[in-house]
Each structure stands twice: as C-alpha cells, then as structure tokens.
Amino acid sequence: MIFSAVSHLQTPAELYSINKESVCVRIKTAKNDVLQVTIIHGDPYVWEQDSWQSSEKSMSLAGSDDLHDYWTVTLQLPHSRLRYGFILTSTDESVVYTERGFYQEKPKHVSPYFCLPYLHENEIFSPPSWVKDTVWYQIFPERFSNGDPSINPDNVLPWGSEEPQVDSFFGGDLQGVINHLDHLSDLGINGIYFTPIFKAFSNHKYDTIDYMQIDPQFGDEQTLIKLVQECHKRGIRVMLDAVFNHSGYYFEPFQDVLKNGEDSRYRDWFHPHAYPLDPHAQKPNYETFAFVGMMPKLNTANPEVKDYLLQVARYWIETFDIDGWRLDVANEVDHDFWRDFRRTVKETKEDVYILGEIWHQSTPWLVGDQFDAVMNYPLTDAIQDFVLREETVESFTQSITRHLFSYPQPVNQVQFNLLDSHDTARVLTESNGNKNHVMLQYLMLFSFPGSPCIYYGDEIGMAGDNDPGCRACMIWDQNKQDTELFTFVKDLIQWRKELPTMGTYETIQFHESGVDDVLLYSTYSNDEVLLIAINRSQTAQSIVLPESFMDYTLIDHISG
Amino acid sequence: MIFSAVSHLQTPAELYSINKESVCVRIKTAKNDVLQVTIIHGDPYVWEQDSWQSSEKSMSLAGSDDLHDYWTVTLQLPHSRLRYGFILTSTDESVVYTERGFYQEKPKHVSPYFCLPYLHENEIFSPPSWVKDTVWYQIFPERFSNGDPSINPDNVLPWGSEEPQVDSFFGGDLQGVINHLDHLSDLGINGIYFTPIFKAFSNHKYDTIDYMQIDPQFGDEQTLIKLVQECHKRGIRVMLDAVFNHSGYYFEPFQDVLKNGEDSRYRDWFHPHAYPLDPHAQKPNYETFAFVGMMPKLNTANPEVKDYLLQVARYWIETFDIDGWRLDVANEVDHDFWRDFRRTVKETKEDVYILGEIWHQSTPWLVGDQFDAVMNYPLTDAIQDFVLREETVESFTQSITRHLFSYPQPVNQVQFNLLDSHDTARVLTESNGNKNHVMLQYLMLFSFPGSPCIYYGDEIGMAGDNDPGCRACMIWDQNKQDTELFTFVKDLIQWRKELPTMGTYETIQFHESGVDDVLLYSTYSNDEVLLIAINRSQTAQSIVLPESFMDYTLIDHISG
C-alpha cells in the first residue's frame, strides 16, 4: 500500500454534514492501490468495560482522478458526535488509519481516532433550496437594451452602431430589461444576475460612486422596484453585484482623503501608506485593486466601513426584495467581514443566494458561514480544455473529479456554472465560431451539478473577444439572431426543468467510450439515468455502451 | 516521483502568516523521494507582455516523519498578495505542482497556481507575547491548601487524612493559595492555571451553579482580587477555567426547565428533546456532556445564552484582572460562539491567553479567530510512549514531527504542554514511581516549543492514579516532599528562563544517537544550539555526536 498517499483531512471536502443527523466522510488513497475501505465509527462516549464501542461500515469508491481514488460514506449520528477511523485493505495487507497514523489493529482507546466533536446546526452548509433548480442569465445593463432614452448618458452612441470600447456608452438601462422580459421568459431562465447598477463612473460600474443609489443612467428606484416585481411575477429571481473590495475613485470618502490627506475623517476607510495620495503612480501609495489607482481598496476591518457596507447589503434586500448578492473580488476581502455579511443578509431575508467571485479553489469561503457558492471558472476551463483545446478525455474526467471532490457535494449542487462572462471572451468566439462546439459546451454545463448561467446574447449567437469585445450591445433584430442556437438553449433549459437527471444533485459518473474524441458520462436521479456522449470531432462516431447500461431501456432524449 | 503523496493544502499548517509582510509555506512529499523543492512565487497582478512575473526560491527540508518529508520557506509579500507553485526535482525528473495538479513546465498563466488572495492584518494568528516564556502551575483549588477554615464545606475531612474520593471535600481555598505563593515563587513558575472556582456542586466545580460567583467554599471576591494582585506582584499570571459547553444541574435556568418544562422561559438555553426532562435516564432526553444528566449542554447558538456567557467572560477579566481563560470541553461548542468569545475577551484586555481543552487535532480552532492554544495531550502521549512504553526513538521523532508540522510554528510556540492534569494519572504514577523517568519527561517538556505546565504537587513527588487519585491534598510537610525532584524542576525552570534554546521558538531537530534507548535532539536560538540526550535505560550509554556538532564548542549544561 502507498501509505504516503493515504489522506483524510477534516476539511469540509472530506467531512461535511448533510443535516443535523448525518455526515458524509471521504478519504483519498493512491489510484488502484486499495481494494476496500471500511469506516470504523462510534460515539466517543459509548464505552463498555474500558473499551470504546464502535461499528463498521463499508465505503464506496465514488471517483478517481489521475492519482487518487476517492471513497465516500454517509453516517447517521444519533448523538451529534463522531469518532472514526478507516480500515484499508489492499491485495497484501490490511491496516487501520487514524488521526495519529497507521496501526496494525484497531486501537482500543478512542484517542487516536479522528474526531467530529459535535455537529452544530449553525455549522451546516445551508444554501437556499431554490438555487439547485435555477438557470441564470447574466446581464451587463449598459449593453442589454435602451428602454428609456431620456436618461441616456452624454455622448451616447447609437445602439450597436460600433464595436464597444473601454469607455463607450450605448445607453442600456433597467427599463430596457423590463421591455425584454418576454425574451427571457421565452428562453426559460429563472434568475438574472446583473453586473453592478449602483452609481459609478465607468460603463461597467465596478467603480462605485454611491452604494445607495441606482446609476441615473440605468433608472431610478421605481424602475428597479418594477423590474424586480415583474421578474418575480414570472418566477425569475434577481441577483445584484456588490463591489466591497474597493470603491471607485469618485466615492465621496475617498475624495475626502484625496483632498484632506491625513486629516480626513475617512482616512481609515482605506489603506493609505503615505500622504498626499498619489492615484496616478504606477504603484499607488495606498492599497488598491491590483495596481489600479482608480479603485482604492476599502478597509473592511474598520467597524465604520463594515457598518456602512452591511447597511448597503441590507438596504437593497429590504427596499427592492432582491434574491442574491454576487460579490466582486470576494477573495481579497477578510473572512470576518464576510461572516458578518452573511449574518446580516440572512437575517434580512433568509433565502438570499450569496455568490463570491473567486476563480481559484474556494473551500475557505464555502464552509457554511460565508458564501453559498463561487463562480465556477475551473469548470469552464475544464470544459473548454476538452471541447476546444484537444485535452484528452482522461484529462477532463480527472480534473473534473479532482475538482468535484475538492468540495462537499452540497456546494457542488449550487455552484455558479458558466461558459463565459463580462470578464472573458464569449463562448462562440472562444470556440472559433464553431456552433456545434458551443452546443456541446452548453449540454455539458446543463448536465453538471450546479446552477448554470447564460451570458446575455450567447443564446442568439453573439460573438466577442475579451473585454471590451464581449460587452457588445445585445442584438434585437431577429434576422440577425441565431434562432437555431436559441432553440437549442431553450430546449436544454426545458430538459433541465423536466429531467431530474439533468443538473443532477449527485456526482456524475464517467465511462470509457472507446473513442478519443468522445466523452461519455452519466448522471443520476432516484429512478433515472442519463447517459451523455460528447463528440467533439466533426464526424459521427460509434461508441461502446458501458456494460452497466446493457439492462436498461434506452431512450434517445434528443431525437425522442 | 510518488505524485500521489505530494500535497500542499491551504490549511493554516501549510500556509500561515508570520506578520503583515511575510508568510511561511510548507509542502509534503513522500519520504526520501524528492531531492529539491523550489517555490515559484509572485504578485498575481504583476504581468509583462502577457506573461505572469514570478520569482523562485529554494525551500528547506525542515523535518521528516515515517512517510513524508516536510519542506518549508518564508516569503516576503510587498503587496500582501501571493500566487505560487512548486518545482519538485527527484533523481529522474522535474515537475511543477500547482493547485490544478502537475505540469511539465511552469504555466505561463497565473490561473493554475495556488493563491493567497490578500493577507489581512485581522487574520494573522496573534497570541499574547508573554505566553512563550511562561511556565504554568496547575492548581485544583479544593486540594491545594486550606487557608480559611471558616468557609470549610460541610463534612470537610482533615487535610490529607485519606485518599480522595469522587465526593470528598478537604477545604482547599483561595486563601490557601495566597499563603503558599512563596512556594511557587521559589519554584519559579510565572503562571497559575486554576481549575474552576465558580460556585458549583462538586469538589471539581465543573458543574457550575452560578457563573458570576466565586464558590463560597473557596472565598469571596476580595480573596480573588487579593490573590490576583499578589500573583501579579510576583510576576505570576492567572488563568481561570470556564465551563461553557454545559452548566451544572443546579444552574438556575436548568432548574427552571426541570420545573416548568416546555413553559420555561429558559427552554431554549438547552437542547431538550422531550418534556419533562429526565436527568436520571441512562441517556437523558436532552443534550448533555457525554451522557451525564447532571451536565446539561448549553445552547450557545441562542443569542441570550451567548450574551450571558460573554458577559461572564468579560466580568472576570474586568473585575479581577485575570490573564487567561481555559475553556473546558472547548471542541464541543460551536465555532461561531468562540469567535465572538475571542472578540469580547480581546476587546476587554488585549493580551488574555485563550486556551481550549481539546485532546485531538485542533487546527480548526487555531486559525487566529478563536483560541491561542490547546492542551497539548498528543505531546504528553508521545513523550510517555517513548520514555515509559518502549516505543522506539523513530516512532517518537516521527509522531512529534508529524504533530509539529500539523500546526503553524506560531501555534507550537504557545501550546499548553503538560505531562499530566486533574484528568489523568500523575506523571510519577504513570512512570511506576521511576523518578529518573519523571525527570527525563520534564526535561523533554521544558526543551520543547510551547508553554509547559506543572500539575500541583508533581514537583514534590506526589503520586496518584486517574481521577479521583490524582486529586489528593497537596503535601506541605517538607519531610514528606521530594526535595531532589523539587530542585530539579526548579533548575529546569531557571534554565528555561536563562537559555533561549530551552523551549525554543524554532522547530527541534532530531539526530541518530546510535543507541536504541537514547533520543538525541537539538534546539536552537539565534546563536546557540542545545543538544539533549534522553537515555531512558537504567544504565549509562555512549552515543555518537552528530557530525554537524563536531565544529562546535560543547558545554555540558547539567554538570557545568
């Protein structure tokens, strides 16, 4: 046995609660090394005649990546407490693995065993129940639709008249969204994620001037109230974007520090290193987002700042009844702030979805006390690496398995899955205009656990390179829309609603297809299995059905 | 290379901040598998010509256990942000290890690399600076000294007249401690940890009746004020014991629920499953400590309970100027409570030491937002396994290395190290009366990183088996005290004060001694090295000096 590769850590990925009475335990062993894993488990306080009383339960091999096998088991805890260890059996030996290492036999005393001291109700990861079944649509408000020309910004350009530049304005606004809700209902989405709508300087609005005001270019409070009401009538939830890592240059407190330097009463709202502040230096003399002087980093550990931002968090929920907060640059804000943020948000409205923008491994934010999910860019990368970049089937299944097993399953079920966004090239462009490849990617996105999102315009075939290219004006001329793609995405959304196997709550299972270009996997619900074959090549392929499917009645869902 | 054994996790043990500008990174590889590890590191936002800019730094092999090598490096972060990966070189290959797995070459894009998004000042583990240099003395107040017979409990037994039983009372009190401070000053300790002194039913007082009152059998507020003042005059800090996991049976709110059942206004202070409560059932119908009906579990998630207990935490600091809180059954209380506890305590007095009673791996509580340390029983076990239970030198060094590398070094420096307590047999009894073995164990305890504690009476040779045996009356008759042992412990404390190498802030280093019964290790300060040989056998042994010591001037510290 490769002992050095055996690993169980009491991180949320390997020990997580499902509810007050049960937990899931996972353990990693070297690939193809261990034949059987049995968990030894019991309540730490149940003893008989100086000997700890435990039971045993067999664990399942739930997945494998290139290096490891992942084993899993669910346990019931009658008294909310658990001590546990593992019996690992390979072809030539059987050993017991505990917190203190390996033993030849089960230790009789409880002290070497792993310990879950007490399962607290307030420590169970509890995302809103509606997220699992939500299909999102991301709107960049300046570019979706101009519904109210009376509030156009200065120098507004005619809709779609030219390629967007970093500083162009086309007059998109909230009334424009209201006007086009039929398009979204027709598509079938049931959640909208809006990039920022608070008063700001730029067209993307990530440089907030006033956290308590809707950008006058987008509308006023009445417009937003109406928009949310109209959405809710159609069963569409609304998520706004909060930029709490940094403010904009024209945020009043920052302007005050610029003017008054050390004497500003807002000095401690930021992280100045020297005075006067020098926003135009290559590396400004205060903390910023990246090295962008126009985006001064907020001091979220300052109680005054925290109070202000939590008031912001509350205000938009209370006043406009929004359903979600997407948090910009969420990984660069302190955990303490996010814990108070969650407390505030959930006290205001219990089922608000809290989504962090984090591009890397995000477990520290997903333990139940901060976010419900993050933007799942690693999934994006894996999908595109396979469909577009010639990565092998094995490489895909391995990286996805590693990714899924790095999070508890309740997190995977509500992750925010996407193929692109305002921060990337559009999927059609990334796919070099190959629409079949775009469709395959959507099929993958919609069949995976998590909550998929469509970036505005992708559904009608819009192209666009990285910012600013991906932020072009939505095309409303139906003659210029790709209706075949629209219908495909619409069908996918419909299937997702009808088939519990689409966007399964369970882990997906990979199979050998026998063909290099075909990825074959299945997803599960209580009584159905969905088998999906992704053929990235330009030609039809014959694949071998997995043996386990031989007894099933097969229905071709696409052709009927 | 054994890829499946390579592991870096962004847990506090493998990525921790030392101060606002620097972090320590560790990585594990299979033992004797990798020859060299180099860290690739840089600020995520420093790019040139579409390529992320990074530097490289060699990592040190800082320790090994039976299965793994542990590599470490300290990095400076000019902008509080870090992306990083590792170049691993074995005899036959060189690979790059990142968050997304292994690469043949350094990825040019930053996204696969590990990420420390931002080092926040409020997330740096910051224990009180005085703890590293503190030697503790644990007092079980009912058994240390009877200084005020006027407050004796009923049925008090003459001091030391018989072996303690679970329900015997001998009249020990706080005045008794004041009377004997000379003994403690003479010994040289500079911290006292008192097991609970709040009003309670039992002799051990872990079943609180009133969290705001000193047990009348121990004294009154004036006695405690005087005791703390006298201690502070002598440079001795005072730590009290808080039992917040559960109350005692006679705690008024619990009595109220017993009487009024579902109608009690204190119903939600506990975790009732049914009414009336049945405290005498084998498994009570409410949550308890273990299955002890007399110790009902408090509902620390209830804001009312939390407010009350945080008031308790504040009261004893504000009123009596105590310096530490030891937290009973700390692992079974929710993290959220402990975070608020820390906030409250540190707001009241910044340098209070917060010590949790946890017997197993405790990283989740030691990330900076909850405890400063835990009671280091795994160290106790390892020391005793080697000195008393015939475990090999290798087994000791391996389990200690694994243990030390499972925590950040700043945690190791303030861990509460002990050989015994009111919850175990006394060290002399555990050692079957072998005083040499006791001395060896103290030498090990005092030379390790952390804050050592002496259990009252051990220093004068008291014996005693597990509770109640270990809770006998302190022996004050000097003719019955072991003065040789007292002098030895006193010397150790003196050395610890004089020699920065004793109780080093650094990791210890193990050496081959060439003899099965001799453990050989060295500890470090800026300009000195201390080499310690622990010979557990009954006879003198010749050992081989480590080669690295050949150039040193050696001084025999014990014989002079």
XYZ file of C-alpha atoms in Angstrom, chain A:
560
model
C 0.000 0.000 0.000
C 1.246 3.510 -0.722
C 0.830 4.808 2.815
C 2.179 8.246 1.970
C -0.720 8.836 -0.410
C -3.472 7.940 2.051
C -5.092 11.099 3.280
C -8.126 12.149 5.249
C -8.275 15.738 6.420
C -11.019 17.267 8.445
C -11.615 19.872 5.788
C -15.159 20.449 4.527
C -14.369 18.458 1.372
C -13.693 15.301 3.383
C -16.046 15.671 6.346
C -19.306 17.513 5.884
C -22.743 17.462 7.367
C -25.807 16.822 5.257
C -28.255 17.596 8.048
C -28.340 17.531 11.865
C -28.250 13.730 11.922
C -25.870 12.743 9.186
C -22.432 13.419 7.809
C -20.515 12.400 4.737
C -16.917 11.215 5.141
C -14.432 10.919 2.266
C -10.913 9.532 2.117
C -8.271 9.559 -0.621
C -5.958 6.660 -1.460
C -3.441 6.218 -4.264
C -5.106 5.209 -7.515
C -5.763 1.463 -7.903
C -3.912 0.767 -4.669
C -6.584 -0.068 -2.102
C -9.291 -2.660 -2.728
C -11.648 -1.883 0.090
C -12.191 0.805 2.708
C -14.295 0.330 5.805
C -15.024 3.127 8.246
C -14.887 2.438 11.990
C -17.293 4.807 13.737
C -18.990 5.467 17.024
C -19.969 7.969 19.681
C -16.887 8.950 21.710
C -18.718 8.434 25.000
C -20.066 4.936 24.443
C -17.778 2.535 26.297
C -18.135 -0.926 27.676
C -15.624 -2.486 30.044
C -12.867 0.042 29.307
C -13.255 -0.444 25.591
C -14.650 2.078 23.121
C -17.703 0.785 21.257
C -17.639 1.234 17.510
C -19.328 -0.091 14.386
C -18.068 -0.624 10.870
C -19.486 0.377 7.507
C -18.186 -0.195 4.032
C -17.232 2.876 1.964
C -17.878 3.295 -1.780
C -15.324 4.108 -4.425
C -17.012 7.262 -5.705
C -14.470 8.543 -8.199
C -10.874 8.556 -9.373
C -8.547 11.105 -10.853
C -5.083 10.537 -12.299
C -3.502 9.976 -8.888
C -6.161 9.116 -6.328
C -9.238 7.056 -5.619
C -11.951 8.836 -3.630
C -14.004 6.813 -1.154
C -17.164 8.026 0.479
C -19.745 7.037 3.069
C -22.725 8.637 4.822
C -23.152 8.051 8.552
C -26.042 8.663 10.918
C -25.138 10.328 14.224
C -27.722 9.645 16.903
C -25.963 11.954 19.374
C -24.365 14.512 17.028
C -20.856 13.237 17.834
C -18.441 11.027 15.961
C -15.086 9.353 16.356
C -13.850 7.405 13.354
C -11.003 5.668 11.578
C -10.529 3.606 8.419
C -9.669 0.000 7.680
C -7.778 -0.063 4.373
C -7.340 -3.345 2.577
C -5.047 -3.921 -0.377
C -4.119 -7.204 -2.043
C -1.450 -7.951 0.537
C -2.341 -6.155 3.757
C -4.974 -4.554 5.924
C -4.238 -1.587 8.172
C -6.097 0.922 10.306
C -5.677 4.610 9.521
C -6.330 7.200 12.237
C -5.521 10.804 13.100
C -2.264 9.574 14.609
C -1.270 7.453 11.641
C -1.401 3.757 10.827
C -1.987 0.813 13.160
C -1.890 -2.918 12.539
C -5.051 -3.373 14.604
C -7.967 -1.234 15.698
C -6.827 0.884 18.673
C -8.993 0.100 21.702
C -8.731 3.580 23.130
C -10.607 6.360 21.382
C -7.802 8.924 21.421
C -6.054 8.099 18.117
C -9.293 8.237 16.103
C -10.449 11.203 14.060
C -12.982 13.339 15.869
C -16.075 15.292 14.932
C -16.745 16.654 18.409
C -20.281 17.890 17.863
C -22.409 18.600 14.813
C -23.850 22.075 15.352
C -26.941 23.146 13.490
C -25.439 26.570 12.824
C -22.462 24.953 11.116
C -24.371 23.007 8.483
C -23.861 24.372 4.977
C -27.346 25.607 4.056
C -27.709 27.318 0.693
C -31.147 28.482 -0.462
C -33.095 25.487 -1.735
C -34.130 27.209 -4.990
C -30.611 27.612 -6.353
C -30.157 23.994 -7.459
C -33.008 24.412 -9.905
C -32.180 27.860 -11.178
C -30.905 28.743 -14.644
C -29.276 32.162 -14.639
C -28.980 34.820 -17.286
C -26.240 37.404 -16.854
C -26.984 40.964 -17.928
C -24.450 43.753 -18.369
C -27.011 46.569 -18.078
C -25.286 49.169 -20.243
C -25.485 46.766 -23.177
C -28.748 44.867 -22.918
C -31.361 47.326 -24.083
C -32.011 51.053 -24.072
C -35.576 51.336 -22.779
C -35.517 54.965 -21.683
C -33.550 57.351 -23.925
C -34.412 60.240 -21.594
C -31.734 59.084 -19.177
C -29.055 58.400 -21.764
C -25.538 59.303 -20.687
C -23.725 62.091 -22.527
C -22.065 61.055 -25.759
C -24.289 58.022 -26.064
C -23.705 56.028 -29.237
C -26.500 54.632 -31.375
C -27.341 51.089 -30.246
C -24.913 48.607 -31.738
C -23.515 51.209 -34.100
C -19.915 50.249 -33.423
C -17.711 47.818 -31.561
C -17.646 48.627 -27.835
C -14.553 50.406 -26.479
C -13.497 50.511 -22.830
C -15.129 53.929 -22.469
C -18.107 53.800 -24.813
C -21.717 54.219 -23.683
C -24.742 52.856 -25.532
C -27.499 53.738 -23.096
C -28.647 50.323 -21.876
C -30.863 50.621 -18.778
C -33.296 48.833 -16.474
C -36.390 49.801 -18.456
C -34.739 48.021 -21.372
C -34.637 44.846 -19.319
C -38.282 45.206 -18.343
C -39.156 45.613 -22.004
C -37.459 42.361 -22.896
C -38.565 40.067 -20.103
C -40.646 38.153 -22.663
C -37.419 37.146 -24.385
C -36.112 35.766 -21.110
C -39.348 34.005 -20.226
C -39.427 32.509 -23.667
C -35.878 31.251 -23.207
C -36.955 29.834 -19.884
C -34.361 31.196 -17.457
C -35.455 31.815 -13.872
C -32.694 34.010 -12.452
C -30.997 37.205 -13.624
C -27.559 38.224 -12.461
C -26.957 41.920 -13.077
C -23.408 43.298 -13.082
C -23.339 46.467 -10.935
C -26.130 49.015 -11.171
C -25.007 51.428 -8.452
C -23.931 54.911 -9.400
C -20.424 54.701 -10.807
C -18.120 56.368 -13.290
C -17.432 53.723 -15.918
C -19.769 51.804 -18.202
C -19.149 48.580 -16.226
C -19.936 50.295 -12.906
C -17.362 48.347 -10.885
C -16.024 51.699 -9.609
C -18.829 52.697 -7.258
C -19.511 56.346 -6.508
C -22.596 55.799 -4.363
C -23.556 52.408 -2.926
C -27.026 53.623 -2.048
C -28.098 54.969 -5.404
C -29.032 53.375 -8.718
C -26.956 54.799 -11.511
C -29.120 57.544 -13.054
C -28.116 56.221 -16.467
C -29.870 52.954 -15.568
C -33.038 54.293 -13.930
C -34.343 55.147 -10.509
C -35.718 53.292 -7.522
C -39.145 52.948 -9.084
C -37.678 51.295 -12.171
C -35.841 48.729 -10.087
C -38.865 48.032 -7.904
C -40.918 47.462 -11.035
C -38.204 45.309 -12.599
C -37.954 43.044 -9.558
C -41.732 42.793 -9.293
C -42.069 41.894 -12.955
C -39.327 39.301 -12.603
C -40.895 37.772 -9.523
C -44.245 37.557 -11.309
C -42.517 35.453 -13.942
C -40.731 33.305 -11.362
C -37.398 34.945 -12.117
C -35.085 35.769 -9.219
C -32.806 38.801 -9.242
C -29.181 38.990 -8.136
C -27.194 42.217 -7.859
C -23.432 42.723 -7.869
C -21.706 44.271 -4.840
C -18.202 45.681 -5.085
C -16.997 45.754 -1.488
C -13.307 45.063 -2.033
C -12.718 48.555 -3.363
C -14.657 51.712 -4.069
C -14.434 53.925 -7.112
C -12.181 56.954 -7.296
C -15.189 59.301 -7.039
C -16.614 57.666 -3.920
C -17.037 60.608 -1.550
C -14.978 59.254 1.350
C -12.070 58.616 -0.996
C -12.369 62.091 -2.474
C -12.211 63.384 1.087
C -8.945 61.567 1.743
C -7.541 62.801 -1.560
C -8.346 66.370 -0.504
C -7.599 66.271 3.211
C -4.954 63.571 3.453
C -4.054 62.622 6.998
C -6.710 64.983 8.383
C -9.573 63.300 6.551
C -12.090 61.663 8.829
C -12.279 58.892 6.205
C -8.561 58.156 6.356
C -9.102 54.745 7.968
C -11.722 53.779 5.403
C -8.808 52.906 3.090
C -5.210 51.707 3.398
C -3.007 54.748 2.817
C 0.755 54.312 3.060
C 1.686 57.998 2.711
C 0.172 61.425 2.019
C -0.810 63.034 -0.213
C -2.317 60.072 -2.041
C -0.896 59.600 -5.491
C -3.508 57.865 -7.643
C -1.517 58.215 -10.826
C 1.655 56.445 -9.734
C 2.383 53.125 -11.403
C 2.094 51.647 -7.921
C -0.167 53.987 -5.933
C 0.820 54.811 -2.344
C -2.345 53.231 -0.959
C -3.815 49.760 -1.323
C -5.857 49.243 -4.457
C -7.480 46.538 -6.520
C -4.461 45.175 -8.427
C -2.441 48.378 -9.013
C -5.436 50.409 -10.214
C -5.324 53.829 -8.552
C -8.952 54.433 -9.566
C -10.034 51.507 -7.370
C -8.884 52.194 -3.786
C -9.167 49.159 -1.519
C -11.710 49.561 1.285
C -10.659 48.811 4.863
C -13.366 46.266 5.633
C -11.885 45.611 9.078
C -12.773 49.159 10.115
C -16.087 48.866 12.030
C -17.376 52.083 10.463
C -16.764 50.775 6.946
C -18.216 47.421 7.864
C -21.358 49.014 9.302
C -21.761 51.100 6.182
C -21.362 48.176 3.786
C -23.641 45.922 5.819
C -26.239 48.671 5.710
C -25.819 48.591 1.921
C -26.297 44.809 1.934
C -29.494 45.203 3.920
C -30.881 48.199 2.028
C -31.106 46.576 -1.393
C -32.776 43.477 0.001
C -35.253 45.364 2.163
C -36.111 48.019 -0.376
C -36.067 46.030 -3.600
C -36.581 42.458 -2.455
C -33.578 41.136 -4.370
C -32.733 37.418 -4.136
C -28.985 37.269 -4.467
C -25.724 39.095 -3.945
C -22.792 38.442 -6.247
C -19.609 39.687 -4.571
C -16.866 41.139 -6.702
C -13.193 40.253 -5.945
C -14.602 38.381 -2.962
C -11.390 36.544 -2.168
C -9.499 39.725 -1.310
C -11.878 40.771 1.484
C -11.375 39.378 5.002
C -13.357 36.353 6.196
C -14.559 38.179 9.270
C -16.314 40.729 7.084
C -17.991 38.019 5.033
C -19.193 36.214 8.155
C -20.903 39.382 9.352
C -22.159 39.967 5.827
C -23.831 36.544 5.746
C -25.359 37.073 9.170
C -26.790 40.433 8.089
C -28.081 39.177 4.758
C -29.720 36.031 6.127
C -31.329 37.967 8.963
C -32.827 40.324 6.409
C -34.080 37.616 4.021
C -33.318 34.023 4.748
C -33.045 32.590 1.244
C -30.780 35.119 -0.429
C -28.063 33.448 -2.536
C -24.541 34.645 -1.713
C -22.151 34.157 -4.600
C -18.480 35.059 -4.427
C -16.314 35.919 -7.394
C -13.382 33.574 -6.807
C -11.514 31.925 -9.659
C -9.320 29.534 -7.645
C -10.007 26.822 -5.047
C -12.556 28.352 -2.683
C -13.198 25.983 0.194
C -12.329 28.540 2.905
C -15.328 30.634 1.838
C -17.701 27.675 1.416
C -17.863 26.176 4.895
C -21.334 27.492 5.622
C -20.535 30.768 7.339
C -19.726 32.912 4.300
C -20.814 32.150 0.732
C -23.231 29.692 -0.811
C -21.149 29.319 -3.970
C -18.485 30.809 -6.184
C -18.249 31.470 -9.906
C -17.122 28.086 -11.164
C -14.433 29.113 -13.664
C -12.388 25.915 -13.126
C -15.347 24.039 -14.648
C -15.360 26.486 -17.580
C -11.675 25.836 -18.154
C -12.060 22.063 -17.978
C -14.980 22.034 -20.417
C -13.168 24.274 -22.883
C -9.888 22.398 -22.494
C -11.708 19.274 -23.635
C -14.040 20.589 -26.331
C -11.780 23.291 -27.770
C -8.201 22.619 -26.775
C -7.548 18.977 -27.514
C -7.131 17.902 -23.900
C -7.854 14.177 -23.600
C -10.985 12.591 -22.202
C -8.868 11.271 -19.310
C -7.504 14.687 -18.543
C -11.052 16.085 -18.425
C -12.513 13.369 -16.230
C -9.554 13.550 -13.903
C -9.566 17.289 -13.447
C -13.346 17.357 -13.012
C -13.228 14.526 -10.495
C -10.496 16.264 -8.527
C -12.488 19.479 -8.692
C -15.788 17.926 -7.573
C -14.116 16.037 -4.727
C -12.414 19.186 -3.518
C -15.859 20.474 -2.453
C -18.675 18.977 -0.396
C -21.490 17.749 -2.619
C -23.983 20.328 -1.201
C -21.614 23.016 -2.511
C -21.311 21.401 -5.953
C -25.104 21.431 -6.227
C -25.300 25.226 -6.036
C -22.089 26.344 -7.733
C -22.499 29.075 -10.301
C -21.512 27.358 -13.558
C -20.711 29.404 -16.628
C -19.054 29.242 -20.031
C -18.188 32.921 -20.184
C -18.938 36.314 -18.648
C -18.154 40.012 -18.942
C -14.624 39.049 -17.822
C -13.850 36.538 -20.611
C -14.213 36.101 -24.349
C -17.660 34.902 -25.398
C -18.091 31.163 -25.803
C -18.716 31.414 -29.554
C -15.509 33.390 -30.043
C -13.541 31.096 -27.745
C -14.906 28.260 -29.932
C -13.651 29.968 -33.110
C -17.215 30.320 -34.305
C -17.900 26.555 -34.193
C -21.548 26.425 -33.148
C -21.568 22.677 -32.634
C -18.835 23.118 -30.097
C -20.856 25.825 -28.369
C -23.842 23.480 -28.167
C -21.706 20.684 -26.731
C -20.411 23.033 -24.075
C -23.937 24.076 -23.119
C -25.006 20.450 -22.941
C -22.128 19.760 -20.569
C -22.873 22.849 -18.496
C -26.542 21.963 -18.146
C -25.949 18.335 -17.249
C -23.461 19.061 -14.470
C -24.387 19.590 -10.819
C -24.719 23.304 -10.119
C -26.641 26.286 -11.329
C -25.822 27.190 -14.971
C -25.658 30.728 -16.296
C -26.037 32.100 -19.829
C -24.249 35.327 -20.652
C -26.649 37.727 -22.402
C -26.610 37.323 -26.154
C -24.817 33.992 -26.204
C -28.166 32.329 -26.758
C -28.645 34.159 -30.022
C -25.113 33.639 -31.253
C -23.298 36.821 -30.284
C -19.510 36.784 -30.604
C -16.937 38.935 -28.867
C -13.408 38.773 -27.593
C -12.188 39.668 -24.113
C -13.316 42.943 -22.557
C -14.362 45.224 -24.230
C -15.308 42.877 -27.101
C -17.541 40.639 -25.007
C -19.641 43.606 -23.893
C -21.292 44.470 -27.195
C -24.872 45.656 -27.500
C -27.485 42.909 -27.413
C -28.819 42.168 -30.887
C -32.595 42.535 -31.003
C -33.030 42.337 -34.760
C -34.423 38.801 -35.120
C -32.937 38.498 -38.573
C -29.522 38.782 -37.020
C -30.231 36.338 -34.184
C -29.232 32.690 -34.430
C -32.612 31.087 -33.838
C -31.273 27.540 -34.089
C -28.961 28.214 -31.150
C -31.757 29.952 -29.261
C -33.991 26.919 -29.706
C -31.223 24.573 -28.615
C -30.565 26.506 -25.409
C -34.285 26.841 -24.790
C -34.686 23.078 -25.161
C -31.800 22.472 -22.773
C -33.456 24.669 -20.163
C -36.689 22.826 -20.686
C -34.968 19.429 -20.280
C -33.257 20.687 -17.187
C -36.671 21.526 -15.719
C -38.246 18.236 -16.745
C -35.451 15.762 -16.141
C -34.107 15.451 -12.608
C -31.043 13.763 -14.113
C -30.081 16.988 -15.934
C -28.077 19.017 -13.431
C -28.103 16.040 -11.120
C -27.763 16.564 -7.381
C -25.447 13.554 -7.340
C -21.901 13.100 -8.537
C -21.567 12.276 -12.211
C -20.006 9.041 -13.373
C -17.563 8.702 -16.262
C -17.351 5.772 -18.689
C -14.915 4.580 -21.346
C -16.325 5.484 -24.757
C -13.685 3.655 -26.767
C -13.187 6.785 -28.912
C -10.625 9.511 -28.240
C -12.940 12.350 -29.193
C -15.964 11.180 -27.251
C -16.569 11.913 -23.603
C -19.148 9.584 -22.094
C -20.746 10.154 -18.702
C -23.929 9.530 -16.830
C -25.930 11.500 -14.315
C -28.447 10.175 -11.821
C -31.732 10.819 -10.127
C -33.784 8.475 -7.965
C -35.085 6.356 -10.804
C -33.450 7.511 -13.996
C -30.034 7.585 -15.518
C -28.986 9.983 -18.239
C -26.132 8.898 -20.485
C -24.436 11.735 -22.299
C -21.953 11.394 -25.152
C -19.976 14.476 -26.137
C -18.414 14.035 -29.570
C -16.057 16.929 -30.149
C -14.954 15.728 -33.599
C -16.508 16.874 -36.869
C -17.698 13.384 -37.795
C -20.116 10.831 -36.413
C -18.554 8.264 -34.072
C -19.576 4.818 -32.895
C -19.121 4.243 -29.209
C -19.337 1.273 -26.911
C -22.168 1.431 -24.375
C -20.994 0.899 -20.798
C -21.736 -2.637 -19.666
C -23.820 -1.406 -16.739
C -26.289 0.030 -19.285
C -26.981 -3.256 -21.062
C -30.021 -3.995 -18.872
C -31.551 -0.550 -19.196
C -34.302 0.540 -21.517
C -32.615 3.237 -23.539
C -34.427 6.336 -24.745
C -32.740 8.792 -27.081
C -33.692 12.043 -25.442
C -32.583 14.346 -28.246
C -34.227 12.563 -31.174
C -37.063 11.255 -28.989
